[in-house]
Amino acid sequence: GAGVSQSPRYKVAKRGQDVALRCDPISGHVSLFWYQQALGQGPEFLTYFQNEAQLDKSGLPSDRFFAERPEGSVSTLKIQRTQQEDSAVYLCASSLGGNNQPQHFGDGTRLSIL
Amino acid sequence: QKEVEQNSGPLSVPEGAIASLNCTYSDRVSQSFFWYRQYSGKSPELIMSIYSNGDKEDGRFTAQLNKASQYVSLLIRDSQPSDSATYLCAVNEGGYNKLIFGAGTRLAVHP
């Protein structure tokens, strides 16, 4: 597709359930990023991949958060044993690769934990 | 802790006026600076990138960068009601790919 595609757009889960969020980057984009955006705030960095290598996971808030990109294209962000504070919009972005390239965002997944 | 600061607004301007949005950042080694527009309930949309001191113009938008003052701004000329959105300033941390975002400035353009 032309842009970054994320699914599902909305996800409601009960506290304690595991969730998986998918991101399909722009074709040819080497770099892929996950961000978390709380209401009224700017996106906050979670993790970064270059191809299949996870180069930075410093923003993952706890060991319940796990991300992978096994073939260097589609990425999945998994959250285990969800908590209410995990409720947020999860944004995926991709870029051509290399430093300083602009990042292009998908529509995000709005996660609500009940 | 690297920070990006923006006035939360709302910044209210009349249609046809110039809107001026400002951003300061703390990381002196940052090399790339971006402005994103975000409509309510939508994802951030890249509108400007700037890498060197001075001005960069693209249509009605002008980005200004002053690395000595650690300051970046966005000017929107001939503001339209469709420009009403939250504008996010983003700065790369440590010269690498990780972006640090400000909380955004809400712009309201009234007819």
JSON list of C-alpha atoms in Angstrom, two decimals:
[
{"chain": "A", "resi": 1, "resn": "GLY", "atom": "CA", "xyz": [0.00, 0.00, 0.00]},
{"chain": "A", "resi": 2, "resn": "ALA", "atom": "CA", "xyz": [0.94, 3.63, -0.25]},
{"chain": "A", "resi": 3, "resn": "GLY", "atom": "CA", "xyz": [1.19, 4.33, 3.45]},
{"chain": "A", "resi": 4, "resn": "VAL", "atom": "CA", "xyz": [1.88, 2.68, 6.79]},
{"chain": "A", "resi": 5, "resn": "SER", "atom": "CA", "xyz": [-0.93, 0.28, 7.63]},
{"chain": "A", "resi": 6, "resn": "GLN", "atom": "CA", "xyz": [-1.84, -0.66, 11.19]},
{"chain": "A", "resi": 7, "resn": "SER", "atom": "CA", "xyz": [-4.35, -3.15, 12.48]},
{"chain": "A", "resi": 8, "resn": "PRO", "atom": "CA", "xyz": [-6.62, -3.34, 14.29]},
{"chain": "A", "resi": 9, "resn": "ARG", "atom": "CA", "xyz": [-7.69, 0.30, 14.39]},
{"chain": "A", "resi": 10, "resn": "TYR", "atom": "CA", "xyz": [-9.41, -0.25, 17.72]},
{"chain": "A", "resi": 11, "resn": "LYS", "atom": "CA", "xyz": [-8.81, -2.91, 20.33]},
{"chain": "A", "resi": 12, "resn": "VAL", "atom": "CA", "xyz": [-10.67, -3.42, 23.58]},
{"chain": "A", "resi": 13, "resn": "ALA", "atom": "CA", "xyz": [-9.28, -5.94, 26.02]},
{"chain": "A", "resi": 14, "resn": "LYS", "atom": "CA", "xyz": [-9.86, -6.90, 29.61]},
{"chain": "A", "resi": 15, "resn": "ARG", "atom": "CA", "xyz": [-7.11, -6.30, 32.11]},
{"chain": "A", "resi": 16, "resn": "GLY", "atom": "CA", "xyz": [-4.75, -9.25, 32.14]},
{"chain": "A", "resi": 17, "resn": "GLN", "atom": "CA", "xyz": [-5.30, -10.26, 28.54]},
{"chain": "A", "resi": 18, "resn": "ASP", "atom": "CA", "xyz": [-2.53, -10.31, 25.95]},
{"chain": "A", "resi": 19, "resn": "VAL", "atom": "CA", "xyz": [-2.84, -8.17, 22.81]},
{"chain": "A", "resi": 20, "resn": "ALA", "atom": "CA", "xyz": [-0.94, -8.02, 19.52]},
{"chain": "A", "resi": 21, "resn": "LEU", "atom": "CA", "xyz": [-0.80, -4.96, 17.31]},
{"chain": "A", "resi": 22, "resn": "ARG", "atom": "CA", "xyz": [0.36, -5.16, 13.71]},
{"chain": "A", "resi": 23, "resn": "CYS", "atom": "CA", "xyz": [2.23, -2.68, 11.52]},
{"chain": "A", "resi": 24, "resn": "ASP", "atom": "CA", "xyz": [2.91, -2.94, 7.79]},
{"chain": "A", "resi": 25, "resn": "PRO", "atom": "CA", "xyz": [5.40, -0.20, 6.80]},
{"chain": "A", "resi": 26, "resn": "ILE", "atom": "CA", "xyz": [5.73, 1.65, 3.53]},
{"chain": "A", "resi": 27, "resn": "SER", "atom": "CA", "xyz": [7.26, -0.64, 0.93]},
{"chain": "A", "resi": 28, "resn": "GLY", "atom": "CA", "xyz": [11.04, -0.26, 0.84]},
{"chain": "A", "resi": 29, "resn": "HIS", "atom": "CA", "xyz": [11.29, 1.46, 4.20]},
{"chain": "A", "resi": 30, "resn": "VAL", "atom": "CA", "xyz": [14.11, -0.03, 6.19]},
{"chain": "A", "resi": 31, "resn": "SER", "atom": "CA", "xyz": [13.41, 1.61, 9.53]},
{"chain": "A", "resi": 32, "resn": "LEU", "atom": "CA", "xyz": [10.33, 1.01, 11.65]},
{"chain": "A", "resi": 33, "resn": "PHE", "atom": "CA", "xyz": [9.34, 2.71, 14.89]},
{"chain": "A", "resi": 34, "resn": "TRP", "atom": "CA", "xyz": [6.68, 2.21, 17.54]},
{"chain": "A", "resi": 35, "resn": "TYR", "atom": "CA", "xyz": [5.37, 5.11, 19.61]},
{"chain": "A", "resi": 36, "resn": "GLN", "atom": "CA", "xyz": [2.76, 5.39, 22.35]},
{"chain": "A", "resi": 37, "resn": "GLN", "atom": "CA", "xyz": [0.53, 8.46, 22.49]},
{"chain": "A", "resi": 38, "resn": "ALA", "atom": "CA", "xyz": [-1.54, 9.31, 25.54]},
{"chain": "A", "resi": 39, "resn": "LEU", "atom": "CA", "xyz": [-4.46, 11.71, 25.24]},
{"chain": "A", "resi": 40, "resn": "GLY", "atom": "CA", "xyz": [-3.30, 15.30, 24.94]},
{"chain": "A", "resi": 41, "resn": "GLN", "atom": "CA", "xyz": [0.37, 14.35, 24.71]},
{"chain": "A", "resi": 42, "resn": "GLY", "atom": "CA", "xyz": [2.89, 13.93, 21.94]},
{"chain": "A", "resi": 43, "resn": "PRO", "atom": "CA", "xyz": [3.96, 10.45, 20.85]},
{"chain": "A", "resi": 44, "resn": "GLU", "atom": "CA", "xyz": [6.57, 8.77, 23.05]},
{"chain": "A", "resi": 45, "resn": "PHE", "atom": "CA", "xyz": [9.19, 6.48, 21.57]},
{"chain": "A", "resi": 46, "resn": "LEU", "atom": "CA", "xyz": [8.95, 2.78, 22.37]},
{"chain": "A", "resi": 47, "resn": "THR", "atom": "CA", "xyz": [11.28, 0.90, 20.05]},
{"chain": "A", "resi": 48, "resn": "TYR", "atom": "CA", "xyz": [13.10, 0.99, 16.69]},
{"chain": "A", "resi": 49, "resn": "PHE", "atom": "CA", "xyz": [14.01, -1.59, 14.07]},
{"chain": "A", "resi": 50, "resn": "GLN", "atom": "CA", "xyz": [16.38, -1.40, 11.17]},
{"chain": "A", "resi": 51, "resn": "ASN", "atom": "CA", "xyz": [15.39, -4.28, 8.92]},
{"chain": "A", "resi": 52, "resn": "GLU", "atom": "CA", "xyz": [14.88, -7.19, 11.32]},
{"chain": "A", "resi": 53, "resn": "ALA", "atom": "CA", "xyz": [17.28, -5.91, 13.96]},
{"chain": "A", "resi": 54, "resn": "GLN", "atom": "CA", "xyz": [15.81, -4.21, 17.01]},
{"chain": "A", "resi": 55, "resn": "LEU", "atom": "CA", "xyz": [18.39, -1.46, 17.57]},
{"chain": "A", "resi": 56, "resn": "ASP", "atom": "CA", "xyz": [16.70, 0.44, 20.39]},
{"chain": "A", "resi": 57, "resn": "LYS", "atom": "CA", "xyz": [14.07, -0.74, 22.84]},
{"chain": "A", "resi": 58, "resn": "SER", "atom": "CA", "xyz": [14.80, 1.80, 25.54]},
{"chain": "A", "resi": 59, "resn": "GLY", "atom": "CA", "xyz": [11.27, 3.20, 25.50]},
{"chain": "A", "resi": 60, "resn": "LEU", "atom": "CA", "xyz": [9.42, -0.03, 26.24]},
{"chain": "A", "resi": 61, "resn": "PRO", "atom": "CA", "xyz": [7.80, 0.66, 29.62]},
{"chain": "A", "resi": 62, "resn": "SER", "atom": "CA", "xyz": [8.11, -2.84, 31.04]},
{"chain": "A", "resi": 63, "resn": "ASP", "atom": "CA", "xyz": [9.01, -6.40, 30.20]},
{"chain": "A", "resi": 64, "resn": "ARG", "atom": "CA", "xyz": [5.35, -6.96, 29.38]},
{"chain": "A", "resi": 65, "resn": "PHE", "atom": "CA", "xyz": [5.99, -5.14, 26.10]},
{"chain": "A", "resi": 66, "resn": "PHE", "atom": "CA", "xyz": [7.66, -7.01, 23.28]},
{"chain": "A", "resi": 67, "resn": "ALA", "atom": "CA", "xyz": [8.16, -6.12, 19.62]},
{"chain": "A", "resi": 68, "resn": "GLU", "atom": "CA", "xyz": [9.42, -8.11, 16.68]},
{"chain": "A", "resi": 69, "resn": "ARG", "atom": "CA", "xyz": [10.03, -7.73, 12.97]},
{"chain": "A", "resi": 70, "resn": "PRO", "atom": "CA", "xyz": [11.26, -11.18, 11.97]},
{"chain": "A", "resi": 71, "resn": "GLU", "atom": "CA", "xyz": [11.52, -10.68, 8.20]},
{"chain": "A", "resi": 72, "resn": "GLY", "atom": "CA", "xyz": [12.35, -7.00, 8.17]},
{"chain": "A", "resi": 73, "resn": "SER", "atom": "CA", "xyz": [8.92, -5.93, 6.97]},
{"chain": "A", "resi": 74, "resn": "VAL", "atom": "CA", "xyz": [5.78, -6.37, 9.07]},
{"chain": "A", "resi": 75, "resn": "SER", "atom": "CA", "xyz": [6.18, -5.73, 12.79]},
{"chain": "A", "resi": 76, "resn": "THR", "atom": "CA", "xyz": [4.11, -6.82, 15.77]},
{"chain": "A", "resi": 77, "resn": "LEU", "atom": "CA", "xyz": [3.94, -5.11, 19.14]},
{"chain": "A", "resi": 78, "resn": "LYS", "atom": "CA", "xyz": [2.76, -7.48, 21.84]},
{"chain": "A", "resi": 79, "resn": "ILE", "atom": "CA", "xyz": [1.61, -6.49, 25.29]},
{"chain": "A", "resi": 80, "resn": "GLN", "atom": "CA", "xyz": [1.23, -9.24, 27.84]},
{"chain": "A", "resi": 81, "resn": "ARG", "atom": "CA", "xyz": [-0.98, -9.13, 30.94]},
{"chain": "A", "resi": 82, "resn": "THR", "atom": "CA", "xyz": [-2.39, -5.76, 29.98]},
{"chain": "A", "resi": 83, "resn": "GLN", "atom": "CA", "xyz": [-2.98, -3.09, 32.60]},
{"chain": "A", "resi": 84, "resn": "GLN", "atom": "CA", "xyz": [-5.29, -0.08, 32.51]},
{"chain": "A", "resi": 85, "resn": "GLU", "atom": "CA", "xyz": [-2.32, 2.24, 32.15]},
{"chain": "A", "resi": 86, "resn": "ASP", "atom": "CA", "xyz": [-1.55, 0.57, 28.81]},
{"chain": "A", "resi": 87, "resn": "SER", "atom": "CA", "xyz": [-4.60, 2.29, 27.33]},
{"chain": "A", "resi": 88, "resn": "ALA", "atom": "CA", "xyz": [-3.31, 4.64, 24.64]},
{"chain": "A", "resi": 89, "resn": "VAL", "atom": "CA", "xyz": [-2.91, 5.03, 20.90]},
{"chain": "A", "resi": 90, "resn": "TYR", "atom": "CA", "xyz": [-0.04, 2.97, 19.55]},
{"chain": "A", "resi": 91, "resn": "LEU", "atom": "CA", "xyz": [1.51, 4.51, 16.47]},
{"chain": "A", "resi": 92, "resn": "CYS", "atom": "CA", "xyz": [3.83, 2.87, 13.99]},
{"chain": "A", "resi": 93, "resn": "ALA", "atom": "CA", "xyz": [6.10, 4.89, 11.71]},
{"chain": "A", "resi": 94, "resn": "SER", "atom": "CA", "xyz": [8.55, 3.97, 8.99]},
{"chain": "A", "resi": 95, "resn": "SER", "atom": "CA", "xyz": [11.37, 5.72, 7.18]},
{"chain": "A", "resi": 96, "resn": "LEU", "atom": "CA", "xyz": [13.83, 5.03, 4.39]},
{"chain": "A", "resi": 97, "resn": "GLY", "atom": "CA", "xyz": [16.64, 4.30, 6.82]},
{"chain": "A", "resi": 98, "resn": "GLY", "atom": "CA", "xyz": [19.77, 6.14, 7.77]},
{"chain": "A", "resi": 99, "resn": "ASN", "atom": "CA", "xyz": [19.93, 8.98, 10.20]},
{"chain": "A", "resi": 100, "resn": "ASN", "atom": "CA", "xyz": [17.64, 12.00, 10.04]},
{"chain": "A", "resi": 101, "resn": "GLN", "atom": "CA", "xyz": [15.11, 10.58, 7.58]},
{"chain": "A", "resi": 102, "resn": "PRO", "atom": "CA", "xyz": [11.51, 11.78, 8.06]},
{"chain": "A", "resi": 103, "resn": "GLN", "atom": "CA", "xyz": [9.19, 9.27, 9.67]},
{"chain": "A", "resi": 104, "resn": "HIS", "atom": "CA", "xyz": [5.73, 8.61, 8.24]},
{"chain": "A", "resi": 105, "resn": "PHE", "atom": "CA", "xyz": [3.00, 7.45, 10.58]},
{"chain": "A", "resi": 106, "resn": "GLY", "atom": "CA", "xyz": [0.18, 4.97, 10.29]},
{"chain": "A", "resi": 107, "resn": "ASP", "atom": "CA", "xyz": [-3.33, 5.66, 11.58]},
{"chain": "A", "resi": 108, "resn": "GLY", "atom": "CA", "xyz": [-2.55, 3.97, 14.89]},
{"chain": "A", "resi": 109, "resn": "THR", "atom": "CA", "xyz": [-4.28, 1.41, 17.07]},
{"chain": "A", "resi": 110, "resn": "ARG", "atom": "CA", "xyz": [-6.43, 2.79, 19.87]},
{"chain": "A", "resi": 111, "resn": "LEU", "atom": "CA", "xyz": [-6.12, 0.33, 22.76]},
{"chain": "A", "resi": 112, "resn": "SER", "atom": "CA", "xyz": [-8.58, 0.41, 25.63]},
{"chain": "A", "resi": 113, "resn": "ILE", "atom": "CA", "xyz": [-8.05, -1.81, 28.64]},
{"chain": "A", "resi": 114, "resn": "LEU", "atom": "CA", "xyz": [-11.14, -2.37, 30.77]},
{"chain": "B", "resi": 1, "resn": "GLN", "atom": "CA", "xyz": [16.18, 13.67, 30.01]},
{"chain": "B", "resi": 2, "resn": "LYS", "atom": "CA", "xyz": [15.92, 15.20, 26.55]},
{"chain": "B", "resi": 3, "resn": "GLU", "atom": "CA", "xyz": [12.99, 17.59, 26.26]},
{"chain": "B", "resi": 4, "resn": "VAL", "atom": "CA", "xyz": [11.00, 19.37, 23.60]},
{"chain": "B", "resi": 5, "resn": "GLU", "atom": "CA", "xyz": [8.82, 22.22, 24.82]},
{"chain": "B", "resi": 6, "resn": "GLN", "atom": "CA", "xyz": [5.82, 23.76, 23.10]},
{"chain": "B", "resi": 7, "resn": "ASN", "atom": "CA", "xyz": [3.12, 26.12, 24.25]},
{"chain": "B", "resi": 8, "resn": "SER", "atom": "CA", "xyz": [-0.03, 24.00, 24.50]},
{"chain": "B", "resi": 9, "resn": "GLY", "atom": "CA", "xyz": [-2.30, 26.80, 23.30]},
{"chain": "B", "resi": 10, "resn": "PRO", "atom": "CA", "xyz": [-4.89, 27.08, 22.05]},
{"chain": "B", "resi": 11, "resn": "LEU", "atom": "CA", "xyz": [-3.46, 29.60, 19.63]},
{"chain": "B", "resi": 12, "resn": "SER", "atom": "CA", "xyz": [-6.38, 31.38, 18.04]},
{"chain": "B", "resi": 13, "resn": "VAL", "atom": "CA", "xyz": [-5.89, 33.35, 14.81]},
{"chain": "B", "resi": 14, "resn": "PRO", "atom": "CA", "xyz": [-8.32, 34.83, 12.30]},
{"chain": "B", "resi": 15, "resn": "GLU", "atom": "CA", "xyz": [-8.59, 33.39, 8.83]},
{"chain": "B", "resi": 16, "resn": "GLY", "atom": "CA", "xyz": [-5.96, 34.88, 6.53]},
{"chain": "B", "resi": 17, "resn": "ALA", "atom": "CA", "xyz": [-3.53, 35.77, 9.34]},
{"chain": "B", "resi": 18, "resn": "ILE", "atom": "CA", "xyz": [-0.09, 34.35, 10.03]},
{"chain": "B", "resi": 19, "resn": "ALA", "atom": "CA", "xyz": [0.08, 31.67, 12.71]},
{"chain": "B", "resi": 20, "resn": "SER", "atom": "CA", "xyz": [3.41, 31.37, 14.53]},
{"chain": "B", "resi": 21, "resn": "LEU", "atom": "CA", "xyz": [4.21, 28.18, 16.41]},
{"chain": "B", "resi": 22, "resn": "ASN", "atom": "CA", "xyz": [7.31, 27.83, 18.55]},
{"chain": "B", "resi": 23, "resn": "CYS", "atom": "CA", "xyz": [9.37, 25.00, 19.96]},
{"chain": "B", "resi": 24, "resn": "THR", "atom": "CA", "xyz": [12.51, 24.75, 22.08]},
{"chain": "B", "resi": 25, "resn": "TYR", "atom": "CA", "xyz": [14.63, 21.65, 22.61]},
{"chain": "B", "resi": 26, "resn": "SER", "atom": "CA", "xyz": [17.32, 20.63, 25.08]},
{"chain": "B", "resi": 27, "resn": "ASP", "atom": "CA", "xyz": [19.54, 18.22, 23.10]},
{"chain": "B", "resi": 28, "resn": "ARG", "atom": "CA", "xyz": [22.39, 20.25, 21.58]},
{"chain": "B", "resi": 29, "resn": "VAL", "atom": "CA", "xyz": [23.47, 17.45, 19.22]},
{"chain": "B", "resi": 30, "resn": "SER", "atom": "CA", "xyz": [20.08, 17.10, 17.53]},
{"chain": "B", "resi": 31, "resn": "GLN", "atom": "CA", "xyz": [20.43, 17.27, 13.76]},
{"chain": "B", "resi": 32, "resn": "SER", "atom": "CA", "xyz": [16.93, 16.97, 12.36]},
{"chain": "B", "resi": 33, "resn": "PHE", "atom": "CA", "xyz": [13.74, 18.78, 13.20]},
{"chain": "B", "resi": 34, "resn": "PHE", "atom": "CA", "xyz": [10.21, 18.07, 12.07]},
{"chain": "B", "resi": 35, "resn": "TRP", "atom": "CA", "xyz": [6.76, 19.57, 12.26]},
{"chain": "B", "resi": 36, "resn": "TYR", "atom": "CA", "xyz": [3.77, 17.26, 12.20]},
{"chain": "B", "resi": 37, "resn": "ARG", "atom": "CA", "xyz": [0.10, 18.21, 11.98]},
{"chain": "B", "resi": 38, "resn": "GLN", "atom": "CA", "xyz": [-2.38, 16.05, 13.84]},
{"chain": "B", "resi": 39, "resn": "TYR", "atom": "CA", "xyz": [-6.12, 16.37, 13.44]},
{"chain": "B", "resi": 40, "resn": "SER", "atom": "CA", "xyz": [-8.25, 15.11, 16.30]},
{"chain": "B", "resi": 41, "resn": "GLY", "atom": "CA", "xyz": [-8.41, 11.32, 16.24]},
{"chain": "B", "resi": 42, "resn": "LYS", "atom": "CA", "xyz": [-5.95, 11.06, 13.37]},
{"chain": "B", "resi": 43, "resn": "SER", "atom": "CA", "xyz": [-2.28, 10.20, 13.06]},
{"chain": "B", "resi": 44, "resn": "PRO", "atom": "CA", "xyz": [0.55, 12.76, 12.83]},
{"chain": "B", "resi": 45, "resn": "GLU", "atom": "CA", "xyz": [1.16, 13.98, 9.28]},
{"chain": "B", "resi": 46, "resn": "LEU", "atom": "CA", "xyz": [4.60, 15.27, 8.32]},
{"chain": "B", "resi": 47, "resn": "ILE", "atom": "CA", "xyz": [4.42, 18.82, 6.99]},
{"chain": "B", "resi": 48, "resn": "MET", "atom": "CA", "xyz": [7.97, 20.15, 7.29]},
{"chain": "B", "resi": 49, "resn": "SER", "atom": "CA", "xyz": [11.50, 18.96, 7.95]},
{"chain": "B", "resi": 50, "resn": "ILE", "atom": "CA", "xyz": [14.52, 21.20, 8.53]},
{"chain": "B", "resi": 51, "resn": "TYR", "atom": "CA", "xyz": [18.15, 20.32, 9.10]},
{"chain": "B", "resi": 52, "resn": "SER", "atom": "CA", "xyz": [20.21, 23.52, 8.93]},
{"chain": "B", "resi": 53, "resn": "ASN", "atom": "CA", "xyz": [20.00, 26.98, 10.41]},
{"chain": "B", "resi": 54, "resn": "GLY", "atom": "CA", "xyz": [17.76, 29.46, 8.64]},
{"chain": "B", "resi": 55, "resn": "ASP", "atom": "CA", "xyz": [14.43, 29.32, 6.92]},
{"chain": "B", "resi": 56, "resn": "LYS", "atom": "CA", "xyz": [12.83, 26.66, 4.75]},
{"chain": "B", "resi": 57, "resn": "GLU", "atom": "CA", "xyz": [9.68, 27.47, 2.83]},
{"chain": "B", "resi": 58, "resn": "ASP", "atom": "CA", "xyz": [7.11, 25.09, 1.37]},
{"chain": "B", "resi": 59, "resn": "GLY", "atom": "CA", "xyz": [3.93, 26.69, 0.11]},
{"chain": "B", "resi": 60, "resn": "ARG", "atom": "CA", "xyz": [2.21, 28.49, 2.97]},
{"chain": "B", "resi": 61, "resn": "PHE", "atom": "CA", "xyz": [4.56, 26.94, 5.53]},
{"chain": "B", "resi": 62, "resn": "THR", "atom": "CA", "xyz": [7.95, 28.24, 6.66]},
{"chain": "B", "resi": 63, "resn": "ALA", "atom": "CA", "xyz": [10.13, 26.44, 9.17]},
{"chain": "B", "resi": 64, "resn": "GLN", "atom": "CA", "xyz": [12.84, 28.38, 10.98]},
{"chain": "B", "resi": 65, "resn": "LEU", "atom": "CA", "xyz": [15.76, 26.84, 12.84]},
{"chain": "B", "resi": 66, "resn": "ASN", "atom": "CA", "xyz": [18.26, 28.44, 15.21]},
{"chain": "B", "resi": 67, "resn": "LYS", "atom": "CA", "xyz": [20.56, 25.79, 16.64]},
{"chain": "B", "resi": 68, "resn": "ALA", "atom": "CA", "xyz": [22.47, 28.26, 18.82]},
{"chain": "B", "resi": 69, "resn": "SER", "atom": "CA", "xyz": [19.26, 29.17, 20.61]},
{"chain": "B", "resi": 70, "resn": "GLN", "atom": "CA", "xyz": [17.88, 25.61, 20.34]},
{"chain": "B", "resi": 71, "resn": "TYR", "atom": "CA", "xyz": [14.74, 26.99, 18.82]},
{"chain": "B", "resi": 72, "resn": "VAL", "atom": "CA", "xyz": [12.58, 25.93, 15.90]},
{"chain": "B", "resi": 73, "resn": "SER", "atom": "CA", "xyz": [9.41, 27.57, 14.68]},
{"chain": "B", "resi": 74, "resn": "LEU", "atom": "CA", "xyz": [6.68, 27.11, 12.10]},
{"chain": "B", "resi": 75, "resn": "LEU", "atom": "CA", "xyz": [4.91, 29.95, 10.35]},
{"chain": "B", "resi": 76, "resn": "ILE", "atom": "CA", "xyz": [1.66, 29.36, 8.52]},
{"chain": "B", "resi": 77, "resn": "ARG", "atom": "CA", "xyz": [0.71, 32.16, 6.15]},
{"chain": "B", "resi": 78, "resn": "ASP", "atom": "CA", "xyz": [-2.84, 32.88, 5.02]},
{"chain": "B", "resi": 79, "resn": "SER", "atom": "CA", "xyz": [-4.22, 30.58, 7.73]},
{"chain": "B", "resi": 80, "resn": "GLN", "atom": "CA", "xyz": [-7.36, 28.64, 6.81]},
{"chain": "B", "resi": 81, "resn": "PRO", "atom": "CA", "xyz": [-9.95, 26.99, 9.06]},
{"chain": "B", "resi": 82, "resn": "SER", "atom": "CA", "xyz": [-8.68, 23.66, 7.69]},
{"chain": "B", "resi": 83, "resn": "ASP", "atom": "CA", "xyz": [-5.33, 24.41, 9.37]},
{"chain": "B", "resi": 84, "resn": "SER", "atom": "CA", "xyz": [-7.02, 24.03, 12.76]},
{"chain": "B", "resi": 85, "resn": "ALA", "atom": "CA", "xyz": [-5.21, 21.08, 14.33]},
{"chain": "B", "resi": 86, "resn": "THR", "atom": "CA", "xyz": [-2.51, 20.23, 16.85]},
{"chain": "B", "resi": 87, "resn": "TYR", "atom": "CA", "xyz": [1.01, 20.89, 15.61]},
{"chain": "B", "resi": 88, "resn": "LEU", "atom": "CA", "xyz": [3.72, 18.64, 16.99]},
{"chain": "B", "resi": 89, "resn": "CYS", "atom": "CA", "xyz": [7.39, 19.57, 17.04]},
{"chain": "B", "resi": 90, "resn": "ALA", "atom": "CA", "xyz": [9.76, 16.60, 16.87]},
{"chain": "B", "resi": 91, "resn": "VAL", "atom": "CA", "xyz": [13.52, 16.50, 17.31]},
{"chain": "B", "resi": 92, "resn": "ASN", "atom": "CA", "xyz": [15.85, 13.57, 16.81]},
{"chain": "B", "resi": 93, "resn": "GLU", "atom": "CA", "xyz": [17.66, 12.56, 19.97]},
{"chain": "B", "resi": 94, "resn": "GLY", "atom": "CA", "xyz": [21.42, 12.46, 19.97]},
{"chain": "B", "resi": 95, "resn": "GLY", "atom": "CA", "xyz": [21.57, 12.76, 16.22]},
{"chain": "B", "resi": 96, "resn": "TYR", "atom": "CA", "xyz": [20.01, 9.34, 15.75]},
{"chain": "B", "resi": 97, "resn": "ASN", "atom": "CA", "xyz": [16.62, 8.16, 14.58]},
{"chain": "B", "resi": 98, "resn": "LYS", "atom": "CA", "xyz": [14.65, 8.30, 17.81]},
{"chain": "B", "resi": 99, "resn": "LEU", "atom": "CA", "xyz": [12.26, 11.26, 17.78]},
{"chain": "B", "resi": 100, "resn": "ILE", "atom": "CA", "xyz": [11.36, 13.26, 20.86]},
{"chain": "B", "resi": 101, "resn": "PHE", "atom": "CA", "xyz": [8.03, 15.04, 20.51]},
{"chain": "B", "resi": 102, "resn": "GLY", "atom": "CA", "xyz": [6.63, 18.06, 22.23]},
{"chain": "B", "resi": 103, "resn": "ALA", "atom": "CA", "xyz": [3.11, 17.88, 23.63]},
{"chain": "B", "resi": 104, "resn": "GLY", "atom": "CA", "xyz": [1.83, 19.91, 20.69]},
{"chain": "B", "resi": 105, "resn": "THR", "atom": "CA", "xyz": [0.27, 23.33, 20.17]},
{"chain": "B", "resi": 106, "resn": "ARG", "atom": "CA", "xyz": [-3.42, 23.44, 19.36]},
{"chain": "B", "resi": 107, "resn": "LEU", "atom": "CA", "xyz": [-4.16, 25.95, 16.59]},
{"chain": "B", "resi": 108, "resn": "ALA", "atom": "CA", "xyz": [-7.66, 27.30, 16.00]},
{"chain": "B", "resi": 109, "resn": "VAL", "atom": "CA", "xyz": [-8.28, 29.37, 12.86]},
{"chain": "B", "resi": 110, "resn": "HIS", "atom": "CA", "xyz": [-11.60, 31.15, 13.02]},
{"chain": "B", "resi": 111, "resn": "PRO", "atom": "CA", "xyz": [-13.49, 32.57, 10.01]}
]
